[in-house]
Amino acid sequence: MRRRALAAVAAVVVTLLLAGGGVAAAAWRTTNTGTGTARAGQIGTPANVTIGAITCTTSGFTTTATVPVSWSSVTGATQYTVESGRVLNLVQAEKKTVTGTSTTLTTSTLLLNIHVRVTASAGKWTGTPSSTVSKPVTCS
């Protein structure tokens, strides 16, 4: 009876492994009693998000603001998503994906303020967005 149950469990495990892309599994084997905990890994939140000195250039009737943004690296992150916009809650934000810890944003829309936040990711893992930082855009 015990062998039949073990064979059934093995068949279920093999079926799940063959069918389930993205399925995570873990097992412990011990003869002792007790408790154990497990948790998935996580990606941290970018810190020290900074908007540098904004420069403006004018060509004809179009003024373009160049906005440098930088942040501290996050252990394990392979890329960062930088969201920017003129609304503080970043609804309808523009998104830019970069692999380093800085980027330059440009806008030709005259803004009163620019708001930026950064999210780290690795593969399908995505961290928590940073706090939103803001800076006035003053182009003459």
C-alpha positions as YAML, in Angstrom:
chain: A
units: angstrom
residues:
- id: 1
  name: MET
  ca: [0.00, 0.00, 0.00]
- id: 2
  name: ARG
  ca: [2.83, 2.41, 0.88]
- id: 3
  name: ARG
  ca: [4.61, 1.80, -2.46]
- id: 4
  name: ARG
  ca: [1.41, 2.51, -4.37]
- id: 5
  name: ALA
  ca: [0.97, 5.85, -2.54]
- id: 6
  name: LEU
  ca: [4.60, 6.76, -3.15]
- id: 7
  name: ALA
  ca: [4.25, 5.89, -6.85]
- id: 8
  name: ALA
  ca: [1.11, 8.07, -7.08]
- id: 9
  name: VAL
  ca: [2.90, 11.03, -5.46]
- id: 10
  name: ALA
  ca: [5.87, 10.56, -7.79]
- id: 11
  name: ALA
  ca: [3.56, 10.49, -10.82]
- id: 12
  name: VAL
  ca: [1.91, 13.75, -9.73]
- id: 13
  name: VAL
  ca: [5.28, 15.42, -9.19]
- id: 14
  name: VAL
  ca: [6.57, 14.31, -12.59]
- id: 15
  name: THR
  ca: [3.37, 15.49, -14.28]
- id: 16
  name: LEU
  ca: [3.62, 18.90, -12.62]
- id: 17
  name: LEU
  ca: [7.27, 19.25, -13.57]
- id: 18
  name: LEU
  ca: [6.61, 18.37, -17.20]
- id: 19
  name: ALA
  ca: [3.50, 20.53, -17.54]
- id: 20
  name: GLY
  ca: [4.23, 23.52, -15.38]
- id: 21
  name: GLY
  ca: [6.48, 26.21, -16.79]
- id: 22
  name: GLY
  ca: [7.13, 28.72, -14.05]
- id: 23
  name: VAL
  ca: [6.10, 26.37, -11.24]
- id: 24
  name: ALA
  ca: [8.27, 26.61, -8.16]
- id: 25
  name: ALA
  ca: [8.72, 23.65, -5.87]
- id: 26
  name: ALA
  ca: [10.61, 22.85, -2.71]
- id: 27
  name: ALA
  ca: [10.94, 19.83, -0.46]
- id: 28
  name: TRP
  ca: [12.50, 18.93, 2.84]
- id: 29
  name: ARG
  ca: [13.35, 15.44, 3.89]
- id: 30
  name: THR
  ca: [13.93, 14.67, 7.54]
- id: 31
  name: THR
  ca: [13.01, 12.12, 10.13]
- id: 32
  name: ASN
  ca: [12.79, 14.80, 12.82]
- id: 33
  name: THR
  ca: [9.66, 16.66, 13.84]
- id: 34
  name: GLY
  ca: [9.39, 20.42, 13.91]
- id: 35
  name: THR
  ca: [8.43, 23.37, 11.78]
- id: 36
  name: GLY
  ca: [10.02, 25.12, 8.87]
- id: 37
  name: THR
  ca: [9.39, 28.21, 6.81]
- id: 38
  name: ALA
  ca: [10.25, 29.20, 3.29]
- id: 39
  name: ARG
  ca: [9.81, 32.31, 1.21]
- id: 40
  name: ALA
  ca: [10.52, 33.32, -2.33]
- id: 41
  name: GLY
  ca: [13.34, 35.68, -3.13]
- id: 42
  name: GLN
  ca: [12.63, 39.31, -3.71]
- id: 43
  name: ILE
  ca: [14.02, 42.31, -5.55]
- id: 44
  name: GLY
  ca: [14.71, 45.41, -3.49]
- id: 45
  name: THR
  ca: [13.48, 48.95, -3.98]
- id: 46
  name: PRO
  ca: [15.76, 51.52, -5.63]
- id: 47
  name: ALA
  ca: [16.94, 54.19, -3.18]
- id: 48
  name: ASN
  ca: [18.46, 57.65, -3.59]
- id: 49
  name: VAL
  ca: [16.47, 58.48, -6.73]
- id: 50
  name: THR
  ca: [17.74, 61.88, -7.79]
- id: 51
  name: ILE
  ca: [16.79, 64.30, -10.55]
- id: 52
  name: GLY
  ca: [19.91, 66.21, -11.58]
- id: 53
  name: ALA
  ca: [20.27, 69.65, -13.12]
- id: 54
  name: ILE
  ca: [17.70, 70.08, -15.89]
- id: 55
  name: THR
  ca: [18.96, 71.73, -19.08]
- id: 56
  name: CYS
  ca: [16.83, 73.31, -21.77]
- id: 57
  name: THR
  ca: [17.50, 73.83, -25.45]
- id: 58
  name: THR
  ca: [15.39, 75.75, -27.95]
- id: 59
  name: SER
  ca: [15.17, 75.13, -31.66]
- id: 60
  name: GLY
  ca: [12.70, 77.34, -33.47]
- id: 61
  name: PHE
  ca: [9.50, 77.29, -31.44]
- id: 62
  name: THR
  ca: [10.31, 74.02, -29.63]
- id: 63
  name: THR
  ca: [11.98, 73.93, -26.23]
- id: 64
  name: THR
  ca: [13.28, 70.58, -25.00]
- id: 65
  name: ALA
  ca: [14.09, 69.84, -21.38]
- id: 66
  name: THR
  ca: [16.78, 67.21, -20.69]
- id: 67
  name: VAL
  ca: [16.33, 65.57, -17.30]
- id: 68
  name: PRO
  ca: [19.12, 63.38, -15.81]
- id: 69
  name: VAL
  ca: [17.92, 60.76, -13.31]
- id: 70
  name: SER
  ca: [20.06, 58.44, -11.16]
- id: 71
  name: TRP
  ca: [19.56, 55.95, -8.30]
- id: 72
  name: SER
  ca: [21.41, 53.38, -6.21]
- id: 73
  name: SER
  ca: [21.79, 49.87, -7.62]
- id: 74
  name: VAL
  ca: [19.65, 47.03, -6.28]
- id: 75
  name: THR
  ca: [21.29, 43.66, -5.61]
- id: 76
  name: GLY
  ca: [20.15, 41.08, -8.17]
- id: 77
  name: ALA
  ca: [18.40, 43.58, -10.45]
- id: 78
  name: THR
  ca: [19.08, 43.21, -14.17]
- id: 79
  name: GLN
  ca: [17.04, 46.19, -15.33]
- id: 80
  name: TYR
  ca: [15.12, 49.19, -14.07]
- id: 81
  name: THR
  ca: [11.88, 50.80, -15.24]
- id: 82
  name: VAL
  ca: [11.84, 54.58, -14.96]
- id: 83
  name: GLU
  ca: [8.39, 56.15, -14.94]
- id: 84
  name: SER
  ca: [8.05, 59.89, -15.48]
- id: 85
  name: GLY
  ca: [5.24, 62.34, -15.97]
- id: 86
  name: ARG
  ca: [3.70, 65.60, -14.94]
- id: 87
  name: VAL
  ca: [1.02, 64.15, -12.66]
- id: 88
  name: LEU
  ca: [2.25, 63.25, -9.17]
- id: 89
  name: ASN
  ca: [0.56, 59.81, -9.07]
- id: 90
  name: LEU
  ca: [2.15, 59.06, -12.47]
- id: 91
  name: VAL
  ca: [-1.09, 57.99, -14.12]
- id: 92
  name: GLN
  ca: [-0.31, 57.73, -17.84]
- id: 93
  name: ALA
  ca: [3.40, 57.93, -17.08]
- id: 94
  name: GLU
  ca: [5.99, 57.45, -19.76]
- id: 95
  name: LYS
  ca: [8.09, 54.34, -19.11]
- id: 96
  name: LYS
  ca: [11.69, 53.71, -20.04]
- id: 97
  name: THR
  ca: [13.63, 50.49, -19.35]
- id: 98
  name: VAL
  ca: [17.38, 50.72, -18.69]
- id: 99
  name: THR
  ca: [20.08, 48.35, -17.46]
- id: 100
  name: GLY
  ca: [22.24, 50.86, -15.59]
- id: 101
  name: THR
  ca: [21.57, 53.13, -12.63]
- id: 102
  name: SER
  ca: [21.03, 56.35, -14.53]
- id: 103
  name: THR
  ca: [19.28, 57.65, -17.60]
- id: 104
  name: THR
  ca: [18.32, 60.87, -19.31]
- id: 105
  name: LEU
  ca: [14.72, 61.80, -19.99]
- id: 106
  name: THR
  ca: [13.67, 64.41, -22.51]
- id: 107
  name: THR
  ca: [10.42, 66.26, -22.91]
- id: 108
  name: SER
  ca: [9.23, 69.00, -25.23]
- id: 109
  name: THR
  ca: [5.99, 69.40, -23.30]
- id: 110
  name: LEU
  ca: [6.25, 72.41, -21.07]
- id: 111
  name: LEU
  ca: [5.88, 71.06, -17.56]
- id: 112
  name: LEU
  ca: [5.55, 72.77, -14.23]
- id: 113
  name: ASN
  ca: [7.09, 69.77, -12.46]
- id: 114
  name: ILE
  ca: [8.45, 66.41, -13.48]
- id: 115
  name: HIS
  ca: [7.78, 63.40, -11.26]
- id: 116
  name: VAL
  ca: [9.91, 60.24, -11.43]
- id: 117
  name: ARG
  ca: [9.97, 56.80, -9.77]
- id: 118
  name: VAL
  ca: [12.13, 53.74, -10.46]
- id: 119
  name: THR
  ca: [11.35, 50.01, -10.17]
- id: 120
  name: ALA
  ca: [13.98, 47.24, -10.21]
- id: 121
  name: SER
  ca: [13.39, 43.87, -11.85]
- id: 122
  name: ALA
  ca: [15.13, 40.60, -12.68]
- id: 123
  name: GLY
  ca: [13.46, 38.28, -15.17]
- id: 124
  name: LYS
  ca: [9.80, 38.06, -14.20]
- id: 125
  name: TRP
  ca: [10.47, 39.36, -10.68]
- id: 126
  name: THR
  ca: [9.57, 43.00, -10.12]
- id: 127
  name: GLY
  ca: [10.33, 44.97, -6.97]
- id: 128
  name: THR
  ca: [8.41, 47.75, -5.28]
- id: 129
  name: PRO
  ca: [8.60, 51.17, -6.95]
- id: 130
  name: SER
  ca: [10.75, 53.80, -5.28]
- id: 131
  name: SER
  ca: [9.24, 56.87, -3.73]
- id: 132
  name: THR
  ca: [8.29, 59.47, -6.31]
- id: 133
  name: VAL
  ca: [10.71, 62.39, -6.58]
- id: 134
  name: SER
  ca: [9.76, 65.70, -8.17]
- id: 135
  name: LYS
  ca: [11.53, 68.75, -9.52]
- id: 136
  name: PRO
  ca: [10.31, 71.95, -11.18]
- id: 137
  name: VAL
  ca: [11.10, 72.31, -14.87]
- id: 138
  name: THR
  ca: [11.92, 75.92, -15.64]
- id: 139
  name: CYS
  ca: [12.74, 76.62, -19.25]
- id: 140
  name: SER
  ca: [12.69, 80.20, -20.45]
...
